[in-house]
XYZ file of C-alpha atoms in Angstrom:
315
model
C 55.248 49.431 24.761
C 56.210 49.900 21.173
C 58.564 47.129 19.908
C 57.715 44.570 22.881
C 56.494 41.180 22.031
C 53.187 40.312 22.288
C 52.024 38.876 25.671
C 51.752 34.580 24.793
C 49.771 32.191 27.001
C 52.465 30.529 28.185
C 53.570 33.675 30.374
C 49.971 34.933 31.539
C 47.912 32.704 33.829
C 44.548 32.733 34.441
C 42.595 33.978 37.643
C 42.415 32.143 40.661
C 39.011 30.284 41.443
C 37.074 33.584 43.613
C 35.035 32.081 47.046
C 32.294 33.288 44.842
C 32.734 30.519 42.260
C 33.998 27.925 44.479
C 30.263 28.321 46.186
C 28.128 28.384 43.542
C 30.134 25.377 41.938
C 29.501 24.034 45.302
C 26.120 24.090 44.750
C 25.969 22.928 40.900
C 25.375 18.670 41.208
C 23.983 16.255 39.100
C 23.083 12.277 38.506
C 24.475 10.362 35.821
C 22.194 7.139 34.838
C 23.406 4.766 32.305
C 21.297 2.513 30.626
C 21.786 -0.795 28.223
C 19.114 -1.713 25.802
C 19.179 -5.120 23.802
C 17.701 -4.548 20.864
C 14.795 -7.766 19.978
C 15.458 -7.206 16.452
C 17.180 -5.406 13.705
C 17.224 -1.905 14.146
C 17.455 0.911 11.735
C 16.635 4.436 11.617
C 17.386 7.628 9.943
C 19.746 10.524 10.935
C 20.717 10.596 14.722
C 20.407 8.041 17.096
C 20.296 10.987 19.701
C 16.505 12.290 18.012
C 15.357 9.046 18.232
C 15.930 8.304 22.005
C 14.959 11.828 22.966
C 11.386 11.336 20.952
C 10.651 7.491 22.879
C 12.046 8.600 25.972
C 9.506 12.050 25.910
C 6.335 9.381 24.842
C 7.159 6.855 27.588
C 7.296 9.759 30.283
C 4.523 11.381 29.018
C 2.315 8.388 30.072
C 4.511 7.284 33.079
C 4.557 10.327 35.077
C 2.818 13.563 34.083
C 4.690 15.969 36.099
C 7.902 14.269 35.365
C 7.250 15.054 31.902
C 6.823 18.396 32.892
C 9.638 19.269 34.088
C 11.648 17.377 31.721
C 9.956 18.245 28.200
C 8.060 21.321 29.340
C 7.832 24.572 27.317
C 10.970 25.993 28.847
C 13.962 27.206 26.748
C 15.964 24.645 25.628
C 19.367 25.893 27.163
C 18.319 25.931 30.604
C 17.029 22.759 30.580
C 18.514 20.309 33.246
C 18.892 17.498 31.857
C 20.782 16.164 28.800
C 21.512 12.921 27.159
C 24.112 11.074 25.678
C 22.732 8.788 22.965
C 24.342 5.287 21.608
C 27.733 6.361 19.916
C 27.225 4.007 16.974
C 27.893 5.460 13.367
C 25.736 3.016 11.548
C 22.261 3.809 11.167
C 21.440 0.070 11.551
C 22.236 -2.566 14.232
C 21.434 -5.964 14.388
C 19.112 -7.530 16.622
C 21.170 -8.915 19.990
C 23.316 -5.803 19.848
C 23.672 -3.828 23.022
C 22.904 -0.160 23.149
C 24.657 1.944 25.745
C 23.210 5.542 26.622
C 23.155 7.673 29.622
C 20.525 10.860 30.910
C 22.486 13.437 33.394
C 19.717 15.187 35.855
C 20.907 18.290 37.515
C 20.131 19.548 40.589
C 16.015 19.986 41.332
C 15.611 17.334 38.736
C 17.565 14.286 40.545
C 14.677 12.951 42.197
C 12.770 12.319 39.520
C 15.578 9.459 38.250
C 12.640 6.865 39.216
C 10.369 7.929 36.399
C 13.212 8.517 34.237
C 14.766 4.284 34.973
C 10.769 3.834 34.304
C 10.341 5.363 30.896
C 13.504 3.992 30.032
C 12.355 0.763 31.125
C 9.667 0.863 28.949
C 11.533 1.043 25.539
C 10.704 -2.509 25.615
C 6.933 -2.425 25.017
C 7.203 1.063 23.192
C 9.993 -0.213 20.301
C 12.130 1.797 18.330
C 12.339 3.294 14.967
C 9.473 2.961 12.329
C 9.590 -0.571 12.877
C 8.841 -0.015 16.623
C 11.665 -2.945 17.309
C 11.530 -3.334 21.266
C 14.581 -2.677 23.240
C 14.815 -4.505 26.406
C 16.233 -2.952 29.512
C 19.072 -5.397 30.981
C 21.133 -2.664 33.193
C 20.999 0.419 35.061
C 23.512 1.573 36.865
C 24.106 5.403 38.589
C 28.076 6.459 37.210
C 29.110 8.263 40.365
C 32.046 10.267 40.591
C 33.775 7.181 41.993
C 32.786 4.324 39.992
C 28.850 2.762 39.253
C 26.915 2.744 42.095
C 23.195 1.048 42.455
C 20.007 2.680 42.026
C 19.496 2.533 45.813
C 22.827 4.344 47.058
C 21.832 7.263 44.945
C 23.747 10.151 47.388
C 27.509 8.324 46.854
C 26.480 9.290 43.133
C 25.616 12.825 43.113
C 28.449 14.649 41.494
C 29.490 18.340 42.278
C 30.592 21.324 40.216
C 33.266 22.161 42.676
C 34.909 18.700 43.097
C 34.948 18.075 39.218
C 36.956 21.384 38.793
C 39.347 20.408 41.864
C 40.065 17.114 40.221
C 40.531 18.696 36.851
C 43.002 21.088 38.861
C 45.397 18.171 38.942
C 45.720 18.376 35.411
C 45.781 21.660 34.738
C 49.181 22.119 33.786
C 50.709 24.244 30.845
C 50.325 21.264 27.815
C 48.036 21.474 24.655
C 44.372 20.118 24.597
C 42.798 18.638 22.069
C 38.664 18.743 21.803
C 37.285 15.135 20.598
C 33.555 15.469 19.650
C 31.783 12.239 20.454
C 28.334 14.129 19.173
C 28.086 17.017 17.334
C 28.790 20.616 18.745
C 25.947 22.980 18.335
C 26.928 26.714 18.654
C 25.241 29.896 17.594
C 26.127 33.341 16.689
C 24.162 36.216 15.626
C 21.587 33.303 15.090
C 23.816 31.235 12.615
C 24.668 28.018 13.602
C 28.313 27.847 13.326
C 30.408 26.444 10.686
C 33.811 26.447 11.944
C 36.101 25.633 14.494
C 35.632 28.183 17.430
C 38.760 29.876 18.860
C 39.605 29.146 22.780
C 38.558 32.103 23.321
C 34.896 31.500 22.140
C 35.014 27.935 23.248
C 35.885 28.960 27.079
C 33.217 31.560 26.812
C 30.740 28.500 25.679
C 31.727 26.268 28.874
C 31.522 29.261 30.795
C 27.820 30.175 30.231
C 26.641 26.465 29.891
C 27.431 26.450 33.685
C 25.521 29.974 34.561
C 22.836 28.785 32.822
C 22.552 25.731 34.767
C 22.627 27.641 37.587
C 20.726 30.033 36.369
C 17.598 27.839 35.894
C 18.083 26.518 39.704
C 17.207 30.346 41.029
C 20.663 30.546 41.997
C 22.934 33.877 41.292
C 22.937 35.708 38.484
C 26.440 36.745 38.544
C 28.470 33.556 40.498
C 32.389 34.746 39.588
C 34.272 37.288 41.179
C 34.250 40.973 39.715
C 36.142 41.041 36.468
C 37.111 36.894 36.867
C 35.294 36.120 34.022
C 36.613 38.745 31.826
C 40.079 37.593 32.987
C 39.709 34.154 31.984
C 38.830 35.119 28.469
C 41.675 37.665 27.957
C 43.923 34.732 28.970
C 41.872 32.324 26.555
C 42.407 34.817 23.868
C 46.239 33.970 23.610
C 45.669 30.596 23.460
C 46.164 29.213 19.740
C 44.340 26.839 17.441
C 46.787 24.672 16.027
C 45.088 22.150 14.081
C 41.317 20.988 13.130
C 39.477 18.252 11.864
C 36.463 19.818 11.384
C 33.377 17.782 9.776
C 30.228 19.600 9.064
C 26.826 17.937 11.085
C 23.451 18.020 9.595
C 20.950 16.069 11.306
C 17.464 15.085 10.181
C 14.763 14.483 12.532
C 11.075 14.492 12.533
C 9.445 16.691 14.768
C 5.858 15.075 16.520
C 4.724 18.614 17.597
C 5.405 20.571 14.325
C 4.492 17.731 12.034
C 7.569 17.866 9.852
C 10.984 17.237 9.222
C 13.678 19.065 10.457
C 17.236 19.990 10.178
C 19.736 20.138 12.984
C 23.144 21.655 11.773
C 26.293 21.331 14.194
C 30.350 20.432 13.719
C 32.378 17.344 14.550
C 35.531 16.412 14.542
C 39.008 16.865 16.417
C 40.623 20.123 17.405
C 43.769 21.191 18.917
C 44.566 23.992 20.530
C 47.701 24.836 21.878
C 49.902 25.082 25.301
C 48.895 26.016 27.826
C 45.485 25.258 26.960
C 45.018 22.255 29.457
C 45.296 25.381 32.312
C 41.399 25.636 31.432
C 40.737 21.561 32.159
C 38.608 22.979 35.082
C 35.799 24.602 32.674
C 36.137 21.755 30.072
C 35.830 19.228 32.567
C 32.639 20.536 33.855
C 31.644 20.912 29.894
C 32.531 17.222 29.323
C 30.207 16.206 32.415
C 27.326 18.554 31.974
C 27.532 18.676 27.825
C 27.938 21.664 25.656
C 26.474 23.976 23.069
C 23.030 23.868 22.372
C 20.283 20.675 21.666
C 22.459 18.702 24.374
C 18.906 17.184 25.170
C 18.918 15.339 21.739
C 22.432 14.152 22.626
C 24.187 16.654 21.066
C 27.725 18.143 22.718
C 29.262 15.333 23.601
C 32.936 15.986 24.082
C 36.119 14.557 25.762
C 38.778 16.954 26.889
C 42.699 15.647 26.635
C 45.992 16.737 27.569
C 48.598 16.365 24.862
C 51.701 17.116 23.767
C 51.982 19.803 21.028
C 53.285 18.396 17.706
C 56.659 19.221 16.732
């Protein structure tokens, strides 16, 4: 209408969660291992802490379990791979020996059962050693992170978590507040085939958290198209009023030797804070999942770690 005011966030909600969604979310589940290493010595290494696990953890399952190695490290695209990991969150590229390293490896949905060779190759950091110095790491916990609280290797179904009960309990917070983005790990996004350099609007971001979940799904063999007719496209038109009010955005570029290709290479990505405004948190549901599952691309290497929170806009 000429002369009306354009349409803000605040007075649009999004669409309600379609039966079709609900049951593929249903069917979306995952383990969450977490693992402490004590390093035997002084550890230091170059560039990501995330390349380096990824790289010991591939050569101990390589000659632990053939087909587990398979499935995990296979020649599959990288996207719709299911399984990611969430490296040490130190910032120094050095720690001293004693220290304890905390990391964790999330197995979705045909890959759960193969958490045995997984708490095996991880297990075996201690005869394999890290970095160029090949510093051993010994294994003094393991612990499943279930939805309710750690949970022991042998009451692995109170651990599974589900797609559909993350988004319910995200529900509860869903309300019409800001949300600021905290990335733990760097945030690897592409467009056109250009990693990119700054701070995605919610509109791109939703669209990101949207397809990490298809994709998952996706690689199970379940449906192509799990929303509603026109529920996707009415999430994003709502996303699209959302504002960015503020960013802290730190360019990533992470070196890494690659076994395979027999040379260094260079993974680029963005950190930082961002804040976008109310009623952002109305999409907790999506980010939520995001948060659990990791997002972007290289999450494998540890990359897309991120922590959703509510907040109150500044004044």
């Amino acid at each position: 209408m000429p002369g009306s005011l354009p349409m803000r966030a605040e007075s649009a909600l999004p669409p309600a969660r379609s039966k079709e969604l609900e049951r593929q979310l249903e069917g979306l589940q995952w383990l969450q291992i977490a693992f402490v290493h004590e390093v035997q010595g002084d550890l230091s290494w170059h560039g990501f802490a995330g390349s380096l696990w990824h790289g010991v953890l591939g050569a101990a399952l390589h000659d632990i379990d053939a087909g587990a190695y398979a499935a995990l490290y296979g020649a599959q695209d990288d996207d719709t791979r299911l399984w990611s990991l969430v490296p040490p969150l130190v910032e120094d590229e050095w720690v001293p020996a004693g220290a304890c390293m905390t990391s964790q490896l999330r197995l979705v949905g045909p890959l759960m059962p193969l958490a045995g060779a997984c708490v095996a190759a991880f297990a075996a950091f201690g005869h394999r050693g890290l970095g160029s110095e090949r510093v051993p790491a010994r294994l003094v916990d393991v612990q499943l992170h279930g939805p309710w609280g750690p949970c022991t290797l042998s009451d692995t179904p109170a651990a599974v978590w589900c797609g559909l009960d993350v988004w319910d309990d995200a529900q509860h917070g869903a309300t019409d507040t800001a949300l600021e983005l905290r990335c733990h790990t760097p945030l690897r996004f592409k467009h056109r085939g250009e990693v990119c350099t700054e701070v995605p609007a919610f509109e791109d971001l939703l669209r990101r958290a949207i397809a990490r979940v298809a994709r998952l799904l996706s690689a199970q063999g379940l449906e192509q198209r799990f929303m509603a007719e026109g529920e996707k496209a009415g999430w994003l038109d709502w996303a699209g009023l959302v504002p960015l009010l503020h960013s802290e955005a730190v360019p990533v570029r992470v070196p890494r030797y690659s076994a395979r290709q027999r040379r260094e290479m260079v993974f680029e990505g963005l950190g930082g804070r961002w804040l976008y405004g109310a009623p952002a948190t109305r999409a907790l549901p999506w980010l939520r999942l995001a948060q659990c599952l990791q997002l972007g691309a290289k999450t494998t290497f540890g990359f897309g770690v991120i922590e959703c929170v509510a907040v109150q806009e500044p004044v």
